[in-house]
Tab-separated table of C-alpha atoms in Angstrom:
chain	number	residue	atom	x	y	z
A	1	UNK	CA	10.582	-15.677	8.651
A	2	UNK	CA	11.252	-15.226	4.738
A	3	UNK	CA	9.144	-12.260	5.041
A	4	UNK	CA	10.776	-10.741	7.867
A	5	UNK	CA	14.042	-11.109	6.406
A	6	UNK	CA	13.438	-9.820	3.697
A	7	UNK	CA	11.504	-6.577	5.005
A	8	UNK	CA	14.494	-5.948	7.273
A	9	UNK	CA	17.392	-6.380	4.864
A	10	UNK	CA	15.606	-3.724	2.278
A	11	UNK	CA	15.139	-1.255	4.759
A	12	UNK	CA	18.660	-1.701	5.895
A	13	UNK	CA	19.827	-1.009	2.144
A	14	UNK	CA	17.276	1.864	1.812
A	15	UNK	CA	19.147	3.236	4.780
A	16	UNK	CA	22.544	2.991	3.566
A	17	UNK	CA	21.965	3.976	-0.025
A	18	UNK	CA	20.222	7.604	1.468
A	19	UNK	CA	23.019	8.020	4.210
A	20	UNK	CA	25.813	7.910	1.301
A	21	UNK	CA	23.506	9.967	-0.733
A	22	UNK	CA	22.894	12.819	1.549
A	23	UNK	CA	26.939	12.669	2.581
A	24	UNK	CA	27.473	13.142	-1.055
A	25	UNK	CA	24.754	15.569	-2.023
A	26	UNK	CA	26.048	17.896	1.178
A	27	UNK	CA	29.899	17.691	0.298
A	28	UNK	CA	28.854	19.014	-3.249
A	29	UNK	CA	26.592	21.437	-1.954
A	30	UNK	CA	29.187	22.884	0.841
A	31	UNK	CA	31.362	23.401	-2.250
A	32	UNK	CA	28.830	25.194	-4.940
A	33	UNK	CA	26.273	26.477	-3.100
A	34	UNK	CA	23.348	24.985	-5.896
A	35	UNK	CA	20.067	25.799	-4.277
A	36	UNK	CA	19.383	22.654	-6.343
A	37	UNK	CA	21.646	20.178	-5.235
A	38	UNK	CA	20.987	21.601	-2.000
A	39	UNK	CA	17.671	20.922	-1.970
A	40	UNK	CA	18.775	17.574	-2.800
A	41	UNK	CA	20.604	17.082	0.273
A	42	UNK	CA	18.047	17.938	2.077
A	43	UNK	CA	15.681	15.603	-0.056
A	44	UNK	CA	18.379	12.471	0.977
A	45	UNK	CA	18.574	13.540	4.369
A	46	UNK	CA	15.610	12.718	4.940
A	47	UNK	CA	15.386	9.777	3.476
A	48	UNK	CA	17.818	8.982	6.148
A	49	UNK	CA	16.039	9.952	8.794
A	50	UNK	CA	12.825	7.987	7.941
A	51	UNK	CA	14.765	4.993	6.595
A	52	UNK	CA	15.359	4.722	10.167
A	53	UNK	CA	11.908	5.250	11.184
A	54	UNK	CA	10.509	2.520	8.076
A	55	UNK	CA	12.961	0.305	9.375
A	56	UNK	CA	11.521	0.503	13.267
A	57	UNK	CA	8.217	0.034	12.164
A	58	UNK	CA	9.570	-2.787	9.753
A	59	UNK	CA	11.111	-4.646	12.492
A	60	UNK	CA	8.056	-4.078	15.050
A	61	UNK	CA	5.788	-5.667	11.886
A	62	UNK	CA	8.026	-8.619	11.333
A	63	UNK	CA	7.998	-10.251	15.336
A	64	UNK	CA	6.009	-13.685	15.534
A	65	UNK	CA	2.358	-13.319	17.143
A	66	UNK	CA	2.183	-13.360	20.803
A	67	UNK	CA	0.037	-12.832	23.777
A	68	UNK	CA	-0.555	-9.280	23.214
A	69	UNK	CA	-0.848	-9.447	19.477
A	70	UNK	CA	-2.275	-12.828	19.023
A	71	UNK	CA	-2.667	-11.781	14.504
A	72	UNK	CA	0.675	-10.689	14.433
A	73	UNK	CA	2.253	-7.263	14.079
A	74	UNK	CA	1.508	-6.419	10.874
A	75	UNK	CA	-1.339	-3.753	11.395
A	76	UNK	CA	1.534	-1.350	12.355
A	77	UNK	CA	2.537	-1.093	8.421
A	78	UNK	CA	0.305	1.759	7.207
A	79	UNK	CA	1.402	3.817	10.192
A	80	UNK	CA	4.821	3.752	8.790
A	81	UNK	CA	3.425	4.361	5.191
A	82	UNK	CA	1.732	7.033	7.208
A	83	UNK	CA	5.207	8.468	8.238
A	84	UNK	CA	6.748	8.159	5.119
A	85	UNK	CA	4.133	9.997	3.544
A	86	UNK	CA	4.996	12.738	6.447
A	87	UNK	CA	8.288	13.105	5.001
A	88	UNK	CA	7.510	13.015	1.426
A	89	UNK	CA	4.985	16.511	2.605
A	90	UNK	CA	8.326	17.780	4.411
A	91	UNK	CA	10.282	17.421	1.123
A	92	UNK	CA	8.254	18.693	-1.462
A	93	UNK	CA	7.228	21.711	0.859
A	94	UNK	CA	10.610	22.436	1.790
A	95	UNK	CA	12.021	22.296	-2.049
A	96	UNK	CA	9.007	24.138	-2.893
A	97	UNK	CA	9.268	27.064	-0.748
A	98	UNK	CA	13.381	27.265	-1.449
A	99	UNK	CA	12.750	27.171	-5.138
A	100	UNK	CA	10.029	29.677	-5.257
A	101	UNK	CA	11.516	31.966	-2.558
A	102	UNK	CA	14.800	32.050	-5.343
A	103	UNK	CA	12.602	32.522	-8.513
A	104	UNK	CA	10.785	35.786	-6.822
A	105	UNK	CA	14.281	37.232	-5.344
A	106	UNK	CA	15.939	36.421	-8.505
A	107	UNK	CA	18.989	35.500	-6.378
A	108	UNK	CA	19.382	32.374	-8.167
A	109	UNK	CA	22.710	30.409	-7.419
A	110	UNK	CA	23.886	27.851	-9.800
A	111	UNK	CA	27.271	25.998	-10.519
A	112	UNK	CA	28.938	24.495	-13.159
A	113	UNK	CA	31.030	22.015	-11.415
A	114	UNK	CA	31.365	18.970	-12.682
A	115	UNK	CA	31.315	17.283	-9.003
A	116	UNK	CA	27.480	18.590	-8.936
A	117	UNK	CA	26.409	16.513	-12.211
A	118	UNK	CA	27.954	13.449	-11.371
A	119	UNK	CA	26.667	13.090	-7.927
A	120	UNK	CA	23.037	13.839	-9.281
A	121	UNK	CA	23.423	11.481	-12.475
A	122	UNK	CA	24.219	8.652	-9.871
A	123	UNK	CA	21.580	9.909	-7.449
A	124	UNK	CA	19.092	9.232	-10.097
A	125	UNK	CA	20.679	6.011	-10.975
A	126	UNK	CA	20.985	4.982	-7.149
A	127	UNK	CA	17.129	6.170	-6.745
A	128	UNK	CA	15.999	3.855	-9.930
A	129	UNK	CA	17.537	0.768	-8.491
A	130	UNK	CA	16.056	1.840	-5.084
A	131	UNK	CA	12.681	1.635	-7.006
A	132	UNK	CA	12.468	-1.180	-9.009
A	133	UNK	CA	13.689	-2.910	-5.723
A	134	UNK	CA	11.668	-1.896	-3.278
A	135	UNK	CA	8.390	-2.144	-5.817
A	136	UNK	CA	9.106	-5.638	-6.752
A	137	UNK	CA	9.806	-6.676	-2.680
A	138	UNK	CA	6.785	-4.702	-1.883
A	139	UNK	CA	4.475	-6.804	-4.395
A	140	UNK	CA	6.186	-10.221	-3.543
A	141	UNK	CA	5.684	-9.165	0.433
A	142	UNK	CA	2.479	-7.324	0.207
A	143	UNK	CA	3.857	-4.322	2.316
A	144	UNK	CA	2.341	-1.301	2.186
A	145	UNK	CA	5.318	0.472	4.032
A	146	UNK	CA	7.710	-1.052	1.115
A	147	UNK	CA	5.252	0.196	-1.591
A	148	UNK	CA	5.411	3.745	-0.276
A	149	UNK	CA	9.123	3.557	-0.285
A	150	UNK	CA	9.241	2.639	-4.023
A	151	UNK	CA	7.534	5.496	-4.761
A	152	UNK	CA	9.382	8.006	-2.848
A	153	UNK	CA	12.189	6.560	-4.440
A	154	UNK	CA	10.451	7.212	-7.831
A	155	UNK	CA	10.073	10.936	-6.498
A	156	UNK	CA	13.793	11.248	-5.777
A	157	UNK	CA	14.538	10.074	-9.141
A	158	UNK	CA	12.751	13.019	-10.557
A	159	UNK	CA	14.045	15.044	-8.213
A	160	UNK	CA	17.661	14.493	-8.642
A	161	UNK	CA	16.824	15.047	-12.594
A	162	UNK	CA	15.681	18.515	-12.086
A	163	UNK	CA	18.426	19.202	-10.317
A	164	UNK	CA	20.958	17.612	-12.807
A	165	UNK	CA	18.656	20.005	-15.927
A	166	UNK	CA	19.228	22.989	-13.698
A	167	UNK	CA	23.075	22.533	-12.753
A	168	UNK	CA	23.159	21.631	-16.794
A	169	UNK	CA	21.547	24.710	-17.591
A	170	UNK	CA	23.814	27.103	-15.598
A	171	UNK	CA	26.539	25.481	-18.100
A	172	UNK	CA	24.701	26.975	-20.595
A	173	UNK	CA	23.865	30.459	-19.233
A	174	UNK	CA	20.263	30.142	-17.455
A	175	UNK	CA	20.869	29.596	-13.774
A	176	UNK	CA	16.491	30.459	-13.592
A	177	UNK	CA	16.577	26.703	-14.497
A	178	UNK	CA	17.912	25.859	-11.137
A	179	UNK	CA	14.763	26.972	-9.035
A	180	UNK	CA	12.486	25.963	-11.947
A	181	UNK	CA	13.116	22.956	-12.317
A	182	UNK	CA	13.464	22.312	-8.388
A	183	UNK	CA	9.781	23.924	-7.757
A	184	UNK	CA	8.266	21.993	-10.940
A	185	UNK	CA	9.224	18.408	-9.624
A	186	UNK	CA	7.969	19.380	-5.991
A	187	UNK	CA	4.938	19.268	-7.212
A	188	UNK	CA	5.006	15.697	-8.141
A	189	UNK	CA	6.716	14.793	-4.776
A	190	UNK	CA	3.466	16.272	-2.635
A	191	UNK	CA	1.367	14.326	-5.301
A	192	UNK	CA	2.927	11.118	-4.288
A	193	UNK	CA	2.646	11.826	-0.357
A	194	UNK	CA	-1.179	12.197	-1.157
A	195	UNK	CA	-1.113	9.263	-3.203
A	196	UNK	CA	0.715	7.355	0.028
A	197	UNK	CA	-2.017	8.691	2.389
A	198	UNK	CA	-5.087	8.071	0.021
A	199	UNK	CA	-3.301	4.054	-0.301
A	200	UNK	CA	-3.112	3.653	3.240
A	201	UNK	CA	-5.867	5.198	4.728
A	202	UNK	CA	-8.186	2.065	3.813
A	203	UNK	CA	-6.232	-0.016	5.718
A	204	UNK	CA	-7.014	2.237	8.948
A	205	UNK	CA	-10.676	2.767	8.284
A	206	UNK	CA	-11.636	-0.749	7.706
A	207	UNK	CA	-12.225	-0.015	3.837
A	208	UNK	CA	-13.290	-2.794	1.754
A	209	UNK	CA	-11.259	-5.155	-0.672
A	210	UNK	CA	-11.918	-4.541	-4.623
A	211	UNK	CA	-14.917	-6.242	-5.953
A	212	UNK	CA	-12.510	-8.584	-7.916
A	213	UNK	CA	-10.838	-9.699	-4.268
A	214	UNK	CA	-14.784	-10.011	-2.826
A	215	UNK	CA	-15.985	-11.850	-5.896
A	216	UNK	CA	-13.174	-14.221	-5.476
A	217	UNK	CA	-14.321	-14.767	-1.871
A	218	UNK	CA	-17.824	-15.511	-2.319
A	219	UNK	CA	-16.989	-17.566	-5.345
A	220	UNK	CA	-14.653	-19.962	-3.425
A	221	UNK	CA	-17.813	-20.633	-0.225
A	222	UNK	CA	-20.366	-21.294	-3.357
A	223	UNK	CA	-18.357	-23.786	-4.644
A	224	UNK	CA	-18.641	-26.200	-1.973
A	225	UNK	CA	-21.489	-28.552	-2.765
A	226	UNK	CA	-23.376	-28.367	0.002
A	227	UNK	CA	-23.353	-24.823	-0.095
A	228	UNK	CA	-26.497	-23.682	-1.757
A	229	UNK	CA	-26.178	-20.043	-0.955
A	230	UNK	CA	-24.403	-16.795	0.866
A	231	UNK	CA	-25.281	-13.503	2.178
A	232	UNK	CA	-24.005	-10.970	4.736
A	233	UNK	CA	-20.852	-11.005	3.376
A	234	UNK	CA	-18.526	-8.610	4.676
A	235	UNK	CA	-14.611	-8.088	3.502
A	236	UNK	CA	-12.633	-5.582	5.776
A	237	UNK	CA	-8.837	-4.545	6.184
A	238	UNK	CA	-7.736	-4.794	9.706
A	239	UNK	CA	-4.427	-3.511	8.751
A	240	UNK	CA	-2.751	-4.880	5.522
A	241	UNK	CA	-4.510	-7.720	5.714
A	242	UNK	CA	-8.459	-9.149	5.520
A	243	UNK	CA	-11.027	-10.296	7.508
A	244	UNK	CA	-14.114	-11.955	6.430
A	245	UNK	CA	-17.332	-12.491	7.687
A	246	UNK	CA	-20.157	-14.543	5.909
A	247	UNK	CA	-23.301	-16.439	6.196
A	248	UNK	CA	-23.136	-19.710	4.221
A	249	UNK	CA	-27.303	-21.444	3.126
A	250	UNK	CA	-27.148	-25.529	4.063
A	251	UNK	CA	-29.778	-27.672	4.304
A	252	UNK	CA	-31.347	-28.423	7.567
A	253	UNK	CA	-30.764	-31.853	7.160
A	254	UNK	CA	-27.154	-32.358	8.095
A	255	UNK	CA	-25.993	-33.298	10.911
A	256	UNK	CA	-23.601	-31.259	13.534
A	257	UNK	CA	-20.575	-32.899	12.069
A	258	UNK	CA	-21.542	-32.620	8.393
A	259	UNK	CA	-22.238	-28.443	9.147
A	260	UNK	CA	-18.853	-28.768	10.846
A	261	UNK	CA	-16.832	-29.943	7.879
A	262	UNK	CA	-18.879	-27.647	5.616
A	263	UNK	CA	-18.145	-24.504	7.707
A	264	UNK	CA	-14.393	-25.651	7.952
A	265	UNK	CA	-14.112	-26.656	4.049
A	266	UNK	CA	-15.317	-23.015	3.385
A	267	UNK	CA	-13.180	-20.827	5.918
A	268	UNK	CA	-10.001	-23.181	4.790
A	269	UNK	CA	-10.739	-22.025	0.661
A	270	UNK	CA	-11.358	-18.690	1.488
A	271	UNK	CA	-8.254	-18.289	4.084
A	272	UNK	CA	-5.918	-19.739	1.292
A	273	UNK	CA	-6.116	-16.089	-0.225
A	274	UNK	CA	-3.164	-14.679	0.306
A	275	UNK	CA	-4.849	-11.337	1.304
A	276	UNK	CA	-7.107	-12.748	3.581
A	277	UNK	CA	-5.962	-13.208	7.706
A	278	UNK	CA	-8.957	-14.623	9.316
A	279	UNK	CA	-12.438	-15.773	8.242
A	280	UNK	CA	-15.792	-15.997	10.414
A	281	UNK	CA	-18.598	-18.089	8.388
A	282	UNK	CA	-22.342	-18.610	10.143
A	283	UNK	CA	-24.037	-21.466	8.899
A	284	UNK	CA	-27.960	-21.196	8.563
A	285	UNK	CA	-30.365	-24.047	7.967
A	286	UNK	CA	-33.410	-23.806	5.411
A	287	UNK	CA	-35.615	-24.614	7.716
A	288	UNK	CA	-35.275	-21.675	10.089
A	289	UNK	CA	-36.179	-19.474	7.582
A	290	UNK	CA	-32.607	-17.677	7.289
A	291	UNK	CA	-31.832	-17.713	3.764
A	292	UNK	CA	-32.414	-14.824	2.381
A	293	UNK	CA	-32.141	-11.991	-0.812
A	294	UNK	CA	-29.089	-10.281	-0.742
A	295	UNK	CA	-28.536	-7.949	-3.825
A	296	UNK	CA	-24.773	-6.982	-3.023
A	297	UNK	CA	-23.244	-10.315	-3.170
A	298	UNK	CA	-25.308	-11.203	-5.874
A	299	UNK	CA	-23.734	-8.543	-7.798
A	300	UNK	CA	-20.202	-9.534	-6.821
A	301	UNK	CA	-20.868	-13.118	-7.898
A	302	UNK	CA	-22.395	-12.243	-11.369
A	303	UNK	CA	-20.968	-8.926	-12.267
A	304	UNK	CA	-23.967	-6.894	-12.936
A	305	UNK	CA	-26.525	-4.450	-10.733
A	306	UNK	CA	-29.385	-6.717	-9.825
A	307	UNK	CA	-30.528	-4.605	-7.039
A	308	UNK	CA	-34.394	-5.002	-6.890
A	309	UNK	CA	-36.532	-2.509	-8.674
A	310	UNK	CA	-39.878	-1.267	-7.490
A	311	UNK	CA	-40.595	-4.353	-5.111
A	312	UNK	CA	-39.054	-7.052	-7.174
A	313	UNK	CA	-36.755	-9.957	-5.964
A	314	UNK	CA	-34.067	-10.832	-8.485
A	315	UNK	CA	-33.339	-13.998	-6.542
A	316	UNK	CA	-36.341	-14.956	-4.379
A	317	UNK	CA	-34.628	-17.012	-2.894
A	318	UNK	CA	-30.809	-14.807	-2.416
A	319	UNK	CA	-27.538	-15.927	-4.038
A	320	UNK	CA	-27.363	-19.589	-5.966
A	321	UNK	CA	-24.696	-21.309	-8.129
């Protein structure tokens, strides 16, 4: 429930914050006519717009598990980083195509209102906060959807600085710096949305965890005692979050309840990872032959390629502690 608050109550300020931005940005730009703080408006607008549509999805991904979704709802996250990503393409492709259309026409307009530099100087300050924010809550909350945010935000904080330099440098006699500056920084925006869709798409696919995360999980089943071994071991996102599937080496000698508590001992360490949602471990006895070489997890475990070379098993008999 500290999660879902928390998710909600960001998105509702992310909403607000671009609502009185784009109201501000399109009073200015009614009154100068700055392709740049135009563009700007535009840029906040929306924001607005998929504020809305992060905070839907938000909502949807904080409700309790139920009948329907018995892991929860959080698998619908990287479809709203998805749609954020949408908008940051919109953006930059809209500011692009305004700024470049002005630069070949030459029919630059620029102002030197006052009005124009304060509302982008606390644009850029609103869009800092917005940031730092949403980063940190992103981090704490492992969202995906709140990560993507930050980093529009840090997009809009370059934007509305471009904007500011070319309103500035109509002060000074070069209005060019208007569309410049506008096309330069949306640039960096549609580098972002890329950066949004090359984040999230793992979590659609069923990419793998970093080795770190997967060393970590094999790590924590070896160190049960009566755990002499592991192989198969496969890490997946289903969503935001991980499942794991492994085959744990035991003795043949226990009995039913001694396998029991060993299989239980090791999904309970590994499902203590905060990244982790659900884990699936196999136990397999010595004696029916089972155990076996597995090159992959024994790189994870000690950090080196010790794939087998022209025949050769590096560990006859697969991974050991």
């Amino acid at each position: 429930m500290e999660r879902a608050a928390a998710v909600r109550r960001i998105g509702l300020v992310v909403l607000g914050a671009n609502v009185v931005l784009a109201a501000a940005k399109g009073w200015v730009w009614l009154d100068t006519g700055s392709l740049a703080v135009g563009s700007e408006a535009v840029n906040s607008l929306i924001d607005a717009a998929y504020a809305t549509v992060v905070l839907a999805g938000l909502y949807l991904t904080t409700q309790p598990p139920d009948s329907q979704h018995p892991h929860g709802h959080e698998r619908i996250e990287p479809f709203v980083a998805l749609a954020i990503a949408l908008a940051i393409f919109l953006t930059g492709g809209t500011i692009l195509w305004d700024s470049v259309t002005a630069i070949v026409s030459g029919a630059t307009t620029a102002t030197e209102s006052p009005a124009a530099l304060v509302v982008l100087a606390a644009a850029a300050l609103v869009k800092f906060g917005l940031y730092r924010y949403c980063l940190a809550a992103g981090r704490t909350h492992d969202s995906p959807a709140l990560t993507a945010t930050a980093l529009d935000n840090r997009n809009d904080i370059l934007t509305a600085s471009a904007a500011f330099v070319g309103v500035l440098g109509a002060r000074f006699g070069f209005p060019i710096l208007d569309p410049v500056a506008a096309a330069m920084v949306s640039v960096g925006i549609l580098i972002t949305g890329v950066e949004v869709v090359r984040d999230n798409v793992p979590y659609l696919i069923g990419g793998a965890p970093s080795d770190e995360l997967q060393s970590t999980i094999i790590r924590r089943a070896l160190a049960h005692p009566d755990v002499e071994g592991a192989h198969d071991v496969i890490a997946h996102y289903v969503g935001p979050e991980i499942d794991v599937s492994l085959h744990i080496e035991v003795e043949g000698d226990r009995t039913l309840s001694e396998a029991h508590d060993i299989e239980s001992a090791v999904v309970a360490s590994i499902r203590a990872l905060d990244a982790v949602d659900d884990v699936f471990v196999h136990v397999d006895p010595k004696e029916l032959g089972e155990w076996k070489v597995d090159p992959e997890t024994d790189r994870l475990v000690h950090g080196a390629d010790t794939r087998p070379t022209n025949g050769d098993d590096p560990t006859p008999d697969g991974v050991r502690e």
